[in-house]
Coordinates of C-alpha atoms in Angstrom, one line a residue:
Chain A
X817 CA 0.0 0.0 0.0
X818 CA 1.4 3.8 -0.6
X819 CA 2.0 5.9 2.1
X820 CA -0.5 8.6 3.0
X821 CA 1.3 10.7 4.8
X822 CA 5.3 11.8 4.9
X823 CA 7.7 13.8 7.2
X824 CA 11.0 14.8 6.1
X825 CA 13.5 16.1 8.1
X826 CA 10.7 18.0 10.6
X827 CA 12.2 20.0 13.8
X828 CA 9.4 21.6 15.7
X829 CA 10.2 24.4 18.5
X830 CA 7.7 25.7 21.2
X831 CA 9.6 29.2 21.3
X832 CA 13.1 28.2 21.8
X833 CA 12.6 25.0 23.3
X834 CA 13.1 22.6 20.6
X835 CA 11.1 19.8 21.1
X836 CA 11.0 17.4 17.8
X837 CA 14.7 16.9 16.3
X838 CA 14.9 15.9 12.1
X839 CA 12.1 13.2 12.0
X840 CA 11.7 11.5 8.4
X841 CA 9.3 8.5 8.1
X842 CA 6.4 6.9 6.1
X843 CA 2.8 6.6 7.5
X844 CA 1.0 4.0 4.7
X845 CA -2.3 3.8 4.1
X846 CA -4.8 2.1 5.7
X847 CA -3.0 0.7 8.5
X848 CA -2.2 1.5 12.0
X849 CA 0.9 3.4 13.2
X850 CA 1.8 3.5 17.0
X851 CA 3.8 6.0 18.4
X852 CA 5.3 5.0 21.8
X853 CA 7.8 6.7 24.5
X854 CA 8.1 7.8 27.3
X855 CA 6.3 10.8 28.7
X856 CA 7.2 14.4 27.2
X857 CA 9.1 12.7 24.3
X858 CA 7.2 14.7 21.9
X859 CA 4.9 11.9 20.6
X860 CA 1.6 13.7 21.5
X861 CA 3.4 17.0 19.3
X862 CA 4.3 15.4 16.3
X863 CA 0.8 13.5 16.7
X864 CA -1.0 17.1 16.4
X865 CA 1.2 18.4 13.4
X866 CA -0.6 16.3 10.7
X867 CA -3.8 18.2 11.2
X868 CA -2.0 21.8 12.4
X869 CA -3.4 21.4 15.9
X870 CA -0.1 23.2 17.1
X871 CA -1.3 26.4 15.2
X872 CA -3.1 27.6 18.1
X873 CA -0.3 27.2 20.2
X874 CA 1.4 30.9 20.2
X875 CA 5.2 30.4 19.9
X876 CA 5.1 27.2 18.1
X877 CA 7.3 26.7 15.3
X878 CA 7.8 24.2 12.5
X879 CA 10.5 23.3 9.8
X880 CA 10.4 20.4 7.5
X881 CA 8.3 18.9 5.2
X882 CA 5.0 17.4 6.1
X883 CA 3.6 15.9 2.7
X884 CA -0.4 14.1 3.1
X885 CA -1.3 12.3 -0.5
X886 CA 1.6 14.2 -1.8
X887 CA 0.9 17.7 -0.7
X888 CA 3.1 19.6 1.5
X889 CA 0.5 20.6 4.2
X890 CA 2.8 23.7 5.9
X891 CA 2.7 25.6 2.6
X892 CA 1.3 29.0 3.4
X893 CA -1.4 28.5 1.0
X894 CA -3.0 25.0 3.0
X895 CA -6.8 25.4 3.7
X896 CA -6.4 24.4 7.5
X897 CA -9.7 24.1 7.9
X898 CA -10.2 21.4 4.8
X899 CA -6.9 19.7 6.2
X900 CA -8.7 19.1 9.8
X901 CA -11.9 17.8 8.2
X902 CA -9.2 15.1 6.0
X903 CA -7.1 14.3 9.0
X904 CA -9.6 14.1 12.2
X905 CA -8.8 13.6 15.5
X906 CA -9.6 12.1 19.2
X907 CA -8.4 13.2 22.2
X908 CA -6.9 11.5 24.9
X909 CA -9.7 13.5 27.4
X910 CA -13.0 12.8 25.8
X911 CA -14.6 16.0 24.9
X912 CA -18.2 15.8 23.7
X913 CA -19.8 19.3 23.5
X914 CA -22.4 20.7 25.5
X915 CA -24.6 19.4 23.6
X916 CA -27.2 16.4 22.8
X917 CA -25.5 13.2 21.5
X918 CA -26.9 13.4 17.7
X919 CA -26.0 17.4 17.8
X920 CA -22.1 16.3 19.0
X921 CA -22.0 13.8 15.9
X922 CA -23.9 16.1 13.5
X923 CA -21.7 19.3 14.4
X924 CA -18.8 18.7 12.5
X925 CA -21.7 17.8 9.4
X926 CA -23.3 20.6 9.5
X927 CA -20.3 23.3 9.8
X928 CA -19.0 20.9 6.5
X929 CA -22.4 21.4 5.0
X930 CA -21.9 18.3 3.8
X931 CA -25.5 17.4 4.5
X932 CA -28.4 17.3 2.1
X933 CA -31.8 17.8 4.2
X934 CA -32.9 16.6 7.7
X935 CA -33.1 13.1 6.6
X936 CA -29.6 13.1 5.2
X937 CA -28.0 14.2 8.5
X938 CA -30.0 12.2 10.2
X939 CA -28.6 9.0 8.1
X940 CA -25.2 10.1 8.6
X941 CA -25.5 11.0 12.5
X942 CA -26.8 7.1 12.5
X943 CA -24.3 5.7 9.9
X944 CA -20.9 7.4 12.4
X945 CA -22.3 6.1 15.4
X946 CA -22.8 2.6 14.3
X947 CA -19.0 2.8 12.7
X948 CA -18.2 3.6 16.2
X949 CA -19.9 0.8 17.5
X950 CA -22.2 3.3 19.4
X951 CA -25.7 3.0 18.0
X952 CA -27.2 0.3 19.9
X953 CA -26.2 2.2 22.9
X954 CA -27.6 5.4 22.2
X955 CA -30.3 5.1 20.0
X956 CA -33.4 5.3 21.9
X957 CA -31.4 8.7 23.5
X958 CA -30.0 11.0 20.5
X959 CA -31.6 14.0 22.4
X960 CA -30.3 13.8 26.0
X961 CA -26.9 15.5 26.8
X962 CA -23.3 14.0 25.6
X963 CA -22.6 14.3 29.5
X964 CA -25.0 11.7 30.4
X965 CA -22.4 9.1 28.8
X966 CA -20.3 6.9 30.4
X967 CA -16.4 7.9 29.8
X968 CA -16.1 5.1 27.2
X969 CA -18.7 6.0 25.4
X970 CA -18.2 9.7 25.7
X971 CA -14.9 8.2 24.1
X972 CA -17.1 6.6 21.5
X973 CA -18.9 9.5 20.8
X974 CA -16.2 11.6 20.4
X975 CA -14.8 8.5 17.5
X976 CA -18.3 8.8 16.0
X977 CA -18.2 12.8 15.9
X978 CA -14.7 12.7 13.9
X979 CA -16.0 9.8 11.7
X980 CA -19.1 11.8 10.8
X981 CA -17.1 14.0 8.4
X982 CA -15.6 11.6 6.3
X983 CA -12.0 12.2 7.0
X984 CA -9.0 9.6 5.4
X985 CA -7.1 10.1 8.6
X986 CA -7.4 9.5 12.4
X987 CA -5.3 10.9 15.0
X988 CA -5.5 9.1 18.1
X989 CA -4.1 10.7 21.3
X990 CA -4.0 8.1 24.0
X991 CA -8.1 7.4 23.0
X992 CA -8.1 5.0 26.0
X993 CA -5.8 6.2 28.5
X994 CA -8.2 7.3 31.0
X995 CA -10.8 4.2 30.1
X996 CA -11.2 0.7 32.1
X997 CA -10.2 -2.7 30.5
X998 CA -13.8 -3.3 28.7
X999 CA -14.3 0.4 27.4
X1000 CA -10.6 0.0 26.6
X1001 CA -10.8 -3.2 24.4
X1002 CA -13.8 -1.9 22.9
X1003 CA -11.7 1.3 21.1
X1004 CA -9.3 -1.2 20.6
X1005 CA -11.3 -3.2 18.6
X1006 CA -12.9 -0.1 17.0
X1007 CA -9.6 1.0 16.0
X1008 CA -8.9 -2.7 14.3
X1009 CA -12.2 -2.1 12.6
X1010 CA -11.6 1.4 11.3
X1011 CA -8.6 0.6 9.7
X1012 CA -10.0 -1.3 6.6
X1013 CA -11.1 2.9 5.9
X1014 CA -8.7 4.7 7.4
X1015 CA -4.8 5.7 7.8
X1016 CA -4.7 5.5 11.7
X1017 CA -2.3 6.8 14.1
X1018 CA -2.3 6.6 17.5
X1019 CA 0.0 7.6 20.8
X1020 CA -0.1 5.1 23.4
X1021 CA 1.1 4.3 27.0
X1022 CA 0.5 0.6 26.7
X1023 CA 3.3 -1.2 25.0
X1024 CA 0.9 -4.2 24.8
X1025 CA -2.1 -1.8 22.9
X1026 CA 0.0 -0.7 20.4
X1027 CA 1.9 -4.9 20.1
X1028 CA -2.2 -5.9 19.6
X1029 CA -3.8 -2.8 17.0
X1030 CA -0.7 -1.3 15.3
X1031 CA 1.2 -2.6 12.4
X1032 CA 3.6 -0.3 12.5
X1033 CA 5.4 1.1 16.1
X1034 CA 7.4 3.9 16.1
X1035 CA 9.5 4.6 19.5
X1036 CA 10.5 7.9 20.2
X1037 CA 12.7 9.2 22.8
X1038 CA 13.8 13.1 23.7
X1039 CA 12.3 14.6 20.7
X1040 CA 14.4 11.7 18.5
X1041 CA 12.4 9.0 16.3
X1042 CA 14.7 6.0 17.4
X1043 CA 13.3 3.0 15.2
X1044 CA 10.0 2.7 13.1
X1045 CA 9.5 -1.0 12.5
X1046 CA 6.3 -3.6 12.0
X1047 CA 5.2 -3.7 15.2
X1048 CA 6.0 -7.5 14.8
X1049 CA 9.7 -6.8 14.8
X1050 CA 9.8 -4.1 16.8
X1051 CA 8.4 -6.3 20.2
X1052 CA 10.7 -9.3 19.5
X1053 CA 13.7 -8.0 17.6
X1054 CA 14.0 -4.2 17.3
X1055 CA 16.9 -3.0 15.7
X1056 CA 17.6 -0.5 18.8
X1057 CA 18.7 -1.1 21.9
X1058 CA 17.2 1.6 23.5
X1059 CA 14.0 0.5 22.0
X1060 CA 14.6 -3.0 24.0
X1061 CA 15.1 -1.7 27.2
X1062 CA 11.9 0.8 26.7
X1063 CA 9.6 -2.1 25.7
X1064 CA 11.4 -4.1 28.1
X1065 CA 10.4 -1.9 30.9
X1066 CA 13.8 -1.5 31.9
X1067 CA 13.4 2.0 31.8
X1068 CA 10.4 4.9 31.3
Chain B
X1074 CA -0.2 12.3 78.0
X1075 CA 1.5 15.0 75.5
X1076 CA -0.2 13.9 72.5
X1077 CA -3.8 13.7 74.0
X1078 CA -3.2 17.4 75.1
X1079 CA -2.6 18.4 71.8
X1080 CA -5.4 16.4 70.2
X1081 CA -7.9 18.5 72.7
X1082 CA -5.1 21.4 71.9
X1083 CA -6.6 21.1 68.3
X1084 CA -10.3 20.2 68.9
X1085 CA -10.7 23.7 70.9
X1086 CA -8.7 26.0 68.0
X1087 CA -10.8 24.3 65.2
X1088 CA -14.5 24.5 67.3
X1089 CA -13.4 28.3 68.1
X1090 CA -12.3 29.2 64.4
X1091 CA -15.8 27.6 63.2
X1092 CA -17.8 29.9 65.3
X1093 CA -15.5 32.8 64.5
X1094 CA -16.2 32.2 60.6
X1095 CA -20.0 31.5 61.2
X1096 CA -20.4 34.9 63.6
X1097 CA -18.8 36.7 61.2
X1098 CA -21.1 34.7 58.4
X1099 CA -24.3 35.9 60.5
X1100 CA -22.9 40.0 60.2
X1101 CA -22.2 39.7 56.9
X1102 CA -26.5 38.7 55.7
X1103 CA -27.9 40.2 59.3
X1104 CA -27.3 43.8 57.4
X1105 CA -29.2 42.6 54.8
X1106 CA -32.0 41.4 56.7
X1107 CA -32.3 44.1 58.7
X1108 CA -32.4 46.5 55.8
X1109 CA -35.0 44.3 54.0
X1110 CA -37.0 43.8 57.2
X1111 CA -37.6 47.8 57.8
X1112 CA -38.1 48.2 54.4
X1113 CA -40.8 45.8 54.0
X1114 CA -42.5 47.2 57.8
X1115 CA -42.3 51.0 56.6
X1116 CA -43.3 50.9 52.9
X1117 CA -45.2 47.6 52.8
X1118 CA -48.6 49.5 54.3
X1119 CA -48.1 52.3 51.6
X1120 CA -48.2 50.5 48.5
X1121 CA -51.7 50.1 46.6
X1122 CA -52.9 49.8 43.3
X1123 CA -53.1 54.2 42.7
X1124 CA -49.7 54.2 44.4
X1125 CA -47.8 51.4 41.4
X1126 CA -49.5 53.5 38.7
X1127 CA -50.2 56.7 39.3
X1128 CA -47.9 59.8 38.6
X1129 CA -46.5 62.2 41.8
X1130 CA -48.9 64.4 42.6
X1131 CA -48.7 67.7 44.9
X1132 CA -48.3 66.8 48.9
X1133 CA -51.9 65.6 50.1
X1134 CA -53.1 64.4 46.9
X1135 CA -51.8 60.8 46.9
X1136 CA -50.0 60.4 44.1
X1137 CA -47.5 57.4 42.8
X1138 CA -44.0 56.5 41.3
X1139 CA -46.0 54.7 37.8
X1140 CA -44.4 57.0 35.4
X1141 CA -40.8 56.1 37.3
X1142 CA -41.5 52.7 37.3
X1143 CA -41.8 52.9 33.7
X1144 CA -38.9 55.7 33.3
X1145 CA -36.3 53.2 34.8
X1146 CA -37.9 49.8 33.0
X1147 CA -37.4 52.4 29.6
X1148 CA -34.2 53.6 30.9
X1149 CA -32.7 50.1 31.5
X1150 CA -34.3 48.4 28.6
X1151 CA -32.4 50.8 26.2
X1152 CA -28.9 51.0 28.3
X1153 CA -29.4 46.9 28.3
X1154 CA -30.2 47.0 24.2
X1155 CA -26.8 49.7 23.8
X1156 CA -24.7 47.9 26.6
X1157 CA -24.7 43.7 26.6
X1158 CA -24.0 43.3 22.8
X1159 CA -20.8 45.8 23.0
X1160 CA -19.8 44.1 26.3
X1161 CA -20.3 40.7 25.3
X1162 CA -18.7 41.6 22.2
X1163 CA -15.8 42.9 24.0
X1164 CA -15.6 40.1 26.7
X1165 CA -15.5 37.6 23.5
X1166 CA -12.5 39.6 22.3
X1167 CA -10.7 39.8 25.5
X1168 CA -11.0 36.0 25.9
X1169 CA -10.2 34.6 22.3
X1170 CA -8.3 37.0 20.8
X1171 CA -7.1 39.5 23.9
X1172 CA -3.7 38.3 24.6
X1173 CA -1.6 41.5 22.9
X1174 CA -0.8 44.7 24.3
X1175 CA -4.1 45.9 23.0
X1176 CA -6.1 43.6 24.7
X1177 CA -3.9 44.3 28.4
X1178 CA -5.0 48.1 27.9
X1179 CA -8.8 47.5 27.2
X1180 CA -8.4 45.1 30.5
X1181 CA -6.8 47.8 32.6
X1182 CA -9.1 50.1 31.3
X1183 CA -12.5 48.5 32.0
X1184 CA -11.1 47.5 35.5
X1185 CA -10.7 51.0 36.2
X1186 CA -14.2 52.3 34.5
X1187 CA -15.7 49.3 37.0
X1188 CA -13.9 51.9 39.8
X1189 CA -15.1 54.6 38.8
X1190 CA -17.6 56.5 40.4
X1191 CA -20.9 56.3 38.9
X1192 CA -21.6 60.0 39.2
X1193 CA -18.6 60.9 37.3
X1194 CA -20.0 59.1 34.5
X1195 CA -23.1 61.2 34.9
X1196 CA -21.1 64.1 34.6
X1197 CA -19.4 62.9 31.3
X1198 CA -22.8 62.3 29.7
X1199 CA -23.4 65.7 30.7
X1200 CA -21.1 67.2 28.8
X1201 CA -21.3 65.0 26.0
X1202 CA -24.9 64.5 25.3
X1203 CA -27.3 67.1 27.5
X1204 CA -25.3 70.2 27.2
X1205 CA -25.4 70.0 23.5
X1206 CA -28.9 68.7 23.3
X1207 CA -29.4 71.7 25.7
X1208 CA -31.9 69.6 27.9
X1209 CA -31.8 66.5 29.9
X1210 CA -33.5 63.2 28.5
X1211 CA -34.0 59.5 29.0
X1212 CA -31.9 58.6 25.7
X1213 CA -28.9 60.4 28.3
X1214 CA -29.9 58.7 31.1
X1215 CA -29.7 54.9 29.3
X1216 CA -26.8 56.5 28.4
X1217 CA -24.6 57.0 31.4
X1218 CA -26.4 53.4 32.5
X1219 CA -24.9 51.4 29.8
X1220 CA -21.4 53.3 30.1
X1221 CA -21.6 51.6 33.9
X1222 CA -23.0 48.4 31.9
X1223 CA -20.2 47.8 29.8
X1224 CA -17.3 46.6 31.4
X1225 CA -18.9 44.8 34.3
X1226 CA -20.5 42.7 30.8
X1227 CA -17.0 42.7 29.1
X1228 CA -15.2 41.3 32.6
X1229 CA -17.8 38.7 33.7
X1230 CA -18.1 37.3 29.5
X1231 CA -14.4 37.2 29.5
X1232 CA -14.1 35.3 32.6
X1233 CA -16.8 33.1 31.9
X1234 CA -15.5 32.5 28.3
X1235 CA -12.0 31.7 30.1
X1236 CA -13.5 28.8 32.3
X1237 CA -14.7 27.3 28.9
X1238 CA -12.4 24.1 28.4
X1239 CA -9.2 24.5 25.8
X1240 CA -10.1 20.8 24.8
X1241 CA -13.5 22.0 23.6
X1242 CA -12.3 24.3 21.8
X1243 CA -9.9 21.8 20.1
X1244 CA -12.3 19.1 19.5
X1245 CA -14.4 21.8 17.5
X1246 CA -11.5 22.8 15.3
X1247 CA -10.0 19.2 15.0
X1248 CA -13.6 18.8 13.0
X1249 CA -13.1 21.7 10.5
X1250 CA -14.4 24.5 12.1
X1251 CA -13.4 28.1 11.7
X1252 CA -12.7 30.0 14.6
X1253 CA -15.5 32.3 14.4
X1254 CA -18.0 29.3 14.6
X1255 CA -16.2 27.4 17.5
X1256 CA -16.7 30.9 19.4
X1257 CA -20.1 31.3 18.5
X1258 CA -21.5 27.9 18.3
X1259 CA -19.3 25.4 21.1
X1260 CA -18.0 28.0 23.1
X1261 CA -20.3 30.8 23.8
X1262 CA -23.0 28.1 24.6
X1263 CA -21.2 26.3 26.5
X1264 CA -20.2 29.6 28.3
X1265 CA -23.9 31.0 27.9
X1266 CA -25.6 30.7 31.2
X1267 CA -22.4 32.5 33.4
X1268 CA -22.5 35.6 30.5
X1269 CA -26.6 35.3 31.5
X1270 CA -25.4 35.9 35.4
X1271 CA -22.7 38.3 34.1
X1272 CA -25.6 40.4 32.1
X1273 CA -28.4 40.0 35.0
X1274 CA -26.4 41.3 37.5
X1275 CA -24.9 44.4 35.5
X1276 CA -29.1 45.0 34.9
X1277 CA -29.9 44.8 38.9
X1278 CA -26.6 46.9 39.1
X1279 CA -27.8 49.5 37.0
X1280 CA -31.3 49.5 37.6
X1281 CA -30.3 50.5 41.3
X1282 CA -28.5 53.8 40.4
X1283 CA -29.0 57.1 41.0
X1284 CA -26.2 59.5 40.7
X1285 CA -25.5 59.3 37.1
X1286 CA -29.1 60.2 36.4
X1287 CA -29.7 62.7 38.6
X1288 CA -27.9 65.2 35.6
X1289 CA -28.8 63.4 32.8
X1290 CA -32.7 61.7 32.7
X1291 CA -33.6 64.3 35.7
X1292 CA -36.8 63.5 36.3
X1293 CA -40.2 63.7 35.0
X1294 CA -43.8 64.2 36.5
X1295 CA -45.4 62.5 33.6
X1296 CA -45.6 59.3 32.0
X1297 CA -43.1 59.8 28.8
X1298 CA -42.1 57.7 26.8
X1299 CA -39.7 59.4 24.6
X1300 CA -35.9 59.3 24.8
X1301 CA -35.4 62.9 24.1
X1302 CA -37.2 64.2 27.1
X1303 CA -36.3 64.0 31.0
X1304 CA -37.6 60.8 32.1
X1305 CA -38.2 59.6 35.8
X1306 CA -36.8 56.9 37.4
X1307 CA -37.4 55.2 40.4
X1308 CA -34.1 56.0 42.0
X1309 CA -34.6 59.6 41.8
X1310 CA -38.4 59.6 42.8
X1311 CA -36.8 58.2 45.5
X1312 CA -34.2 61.1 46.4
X1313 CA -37.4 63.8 45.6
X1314 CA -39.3 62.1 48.1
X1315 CA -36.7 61.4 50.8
X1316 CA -35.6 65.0 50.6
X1317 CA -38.7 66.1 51.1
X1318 CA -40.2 68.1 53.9
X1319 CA -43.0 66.1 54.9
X1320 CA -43.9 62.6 56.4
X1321 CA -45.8 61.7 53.9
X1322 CA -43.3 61.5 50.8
X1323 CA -40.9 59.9 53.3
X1324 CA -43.1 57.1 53.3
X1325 CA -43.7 56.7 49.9
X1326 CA -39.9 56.9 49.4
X1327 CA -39.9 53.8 51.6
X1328 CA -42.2 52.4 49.6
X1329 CA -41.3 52.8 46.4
X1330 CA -37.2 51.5 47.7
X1331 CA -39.3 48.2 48.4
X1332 CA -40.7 48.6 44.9
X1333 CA -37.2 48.8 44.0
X1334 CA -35.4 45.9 45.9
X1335 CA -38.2 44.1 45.0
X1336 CA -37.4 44.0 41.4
X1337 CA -33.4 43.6 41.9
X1338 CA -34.2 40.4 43.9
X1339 CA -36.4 39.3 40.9
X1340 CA -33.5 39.4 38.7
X1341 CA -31.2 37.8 41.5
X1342 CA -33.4 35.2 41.6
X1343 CA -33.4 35.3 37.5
X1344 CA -30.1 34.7 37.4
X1345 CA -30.2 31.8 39.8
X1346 CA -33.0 30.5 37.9
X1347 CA -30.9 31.1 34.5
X1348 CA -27.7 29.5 35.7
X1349 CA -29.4 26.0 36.1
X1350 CA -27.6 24.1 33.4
X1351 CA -29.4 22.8 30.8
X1352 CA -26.5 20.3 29.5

């Protein structure tokens, strides 16, 4: 399969604090990519620079080349807004709106206009929350508040809310960090599901998440990428040895 | 021994502190009652029907604060139609975009305008608006209100804006929204019932002053309900009658202040009413 998206030689600063240091690599289509490391080793920042989430971060800086289906997305003339809707993202805090459950998965709809009458958004409101694997749970309640939910499926929701506008790519920031075993296996296999559609990548705390969902791992330490491998190789014979000792849990 | 001493040691201090803090709870609302108490004992037995809608009339003749009901309802209505779209507007900007020298200075400045005396307001108005208009009038009045209006609106939005969650903010834009509509459609809702309080209790604020329309709406003896003529208000048909030489105005001064506080704890209980979240 081709690669969707590609970094070349990308150093990102928050003001003079340099905090990504000349990462190249490949992210192919249609598969999963892990990113792992230890805490504050940048993973969660290169995670939001495919969709330009650092933008509203005053200070940030970026050099490099991000490319997405060919197209260098830090030209000055990139439609960020168009970009977001391509590459969507969830959060490692769940963040439904204030609002009722079908109104959380039709916003991002109906600011696309992408929606052809009330019976179209309605089909698609359905349509992302069964992807999600939502539906059954919330179907007889569409109109009582996102807050209602239980953190998994507030999770869910907030899966269902970026699936709603069709994007090619999904960002995944620690999705089940804060969720117990069952909610937990349930993104998981979500994310396994969701992958037949969509480039996926996804930061993660748990070596053994990203060793059962990802095809590809990459490791990153300090702001360095140390190894990308299959995920295969990388958990029984990575080419590292800092990688080792990381999965290993000798360190982090 | 040592350690059961200090155990009691620390059971006294903490029983002593409580009643301190609760004493000092009591002062703080037993002003307030007492206020609203003799209020309510020497107004309550003026008030009638001829009282709530009639207009003043010479000493012995009855007479009523109607036309000052209405002044200040006209008076507040208009300073509340001038002043909580520029302070909300204002309060957005400070929040979302305000972080640049600009924004500091508009802070600053609308602290210190919150400061300010609301009679020196009135005075400002007077120069601006009634001198050349060469007469006092409502439209003056509203005037000076929303000036006070403004940045108790601008402060309260901001804050309230501020409390609104970054990672709301970022789920709306991760979708493909434009800044304008995460501001106006996920974070001003989310935001909406605090900038309600915010906007309620600049309106009981206002609707309680005097000073700044003593030299700008004046007063009025009539019903009028035109912006370019002295209005009256209640606050001021207060003053008249409280200055006044006889018993009888003092009473219905008393009277129409529990007319007054009346309405404000309406709104208070508005805004308590208002703040219950829907989501």
């Amino acid at each position: 399969m081709g690669d969707k998206i590609s970094i070349k030689n990308l150093n990102f600063y928050y003001g003079k604090n340099q905090a990504l240091y000349d990462i190249s690599m490949k992210i192919p289509e249609r598969e999963v990519m892990a990113f792992v490391g230890p805490s504050g080793c940048g993973k969660s920042t290169f995670l939001r620079v495919f969709n330009r989430m650092n933008d509203t971060i005053p200070y940030a800086r970026v050099e490099g080349e991000v490319k997405i289906d060919g197209k260098n997305i830090y030209k000055t003339k990139t439609d960020v807004v168009a970009l977001r809707r391509k590459v969507g993202m969830v959060f490692q805090k769940s963040n439904p709106f204030p609002k009722s459950i079908f109104e959380n998965v039709a916003y991002g709809i109906r600011i696309n206009k992408m929606h052809s009458g009330k019976k179209d958004l309605a089909d698609r409101v359905e349509k992302a929350l069964r992807d999600a694997a939502l539906w059954d749970e919330v179907s007889d309640r569409l109109n009582t508040s996102a807050f209602g939910l239980s953190g998994g499926q507030q999770q869910r929701l907030c899966i269902a809310r970026a699936l709603a506008v069709q994007p090619e790519v999904i960002l995944m920031d620690e999705p089940a960090s804060a969720l117990d075993p069952i909610a937990t296996q349930k993104i998981e296999e979500l994310v396994v599901e969701l992958k037949k559609k969509y480039t996926i990548v996804i930061v993660t705390h748990n070596m053994q998440q990203a060793a059962r969902i990802s095809d590809k791992t990459a490791f990153f330490m300090l702001g360095k990428l140390i190894e990308v491998n299959p995920t295969e190789k990388m958990f029984t014979n990575p080419d590292d040895e800092l990688t080792e000792d990381y999965i290993t849990g000798r360190f982090g | 021994m040592m350690d059961r001493n200090t155990h009691s040691r620390r059971k006294l201090v903490s029983g002593a502190m409580t009643l301190i803090t609760a004493a000092c709870a009591i002062a703080a609302i037993i002003v307030l009652v007492l206020i609203l108490t003799y209020i309510a004992a020497k107004g309550l037995t003026t008030i009638n029907y001829e009282f709530l809608t009639d207009t003043p009339k010479p000493v012995g003749e009855g007479g009523g604060i109607g036309n000052a009901i209405m002044g200040s309802a006209l008076m507040t209505l208009l300073a509340t139609a001038i002043g909580l779209p520029i302070g909300i507007g204002a309060g957005v900007y400070l929040a979302e975009f305000g972080e640049n020298i600009f924004g500091n200075t508009v802070r600053f400045l609308a602290d210190t305008l919150i400061g300010v005396p609301s009679i020196i307001v009135g005075i400002f108005i007077y120069t601006l608006i009634v001198l050349p208009m060469g007469r006092q009038s409502g439209l003056a009045g509203a005037l000076s209100l929303a000036i006070i209006m403004i940045p108790i609106v601008a402060r309260t939005t901001e804050e309230m804006i501020r409390l609104v969650p970054q990672s709301m903010r970022e789920g709306a834009l991760a979708l493909g929204a434009p800044q304008w509509r995460v501001t106006w459609n996920i974070v001003m809702p989310a935001a909406a019932s605090g900038i309600a309080t915010g906007a309620m209790l600049s309106i009981a604020r206002i609707s309680g002053e005097t000073a700044p329309l003593l030299f700008t709406a004046l007063n009025s003896r009539f019903y009028n309900y035109f912006f370019d003529q002295p209005m009256a208000s209640l606050t001021v048909q207060i003053y008249n009658y409280a200055t006044g030489p006889f018993e009888i105005e003092h009473q219905m001064a008393w009277a129409a202040t529990l007319i007054l506080v009346g309405l404000i704890l309406v709104i208070n209980v508005l805004v308590r009413f208002l703040t219950k979240k829907k989501y």
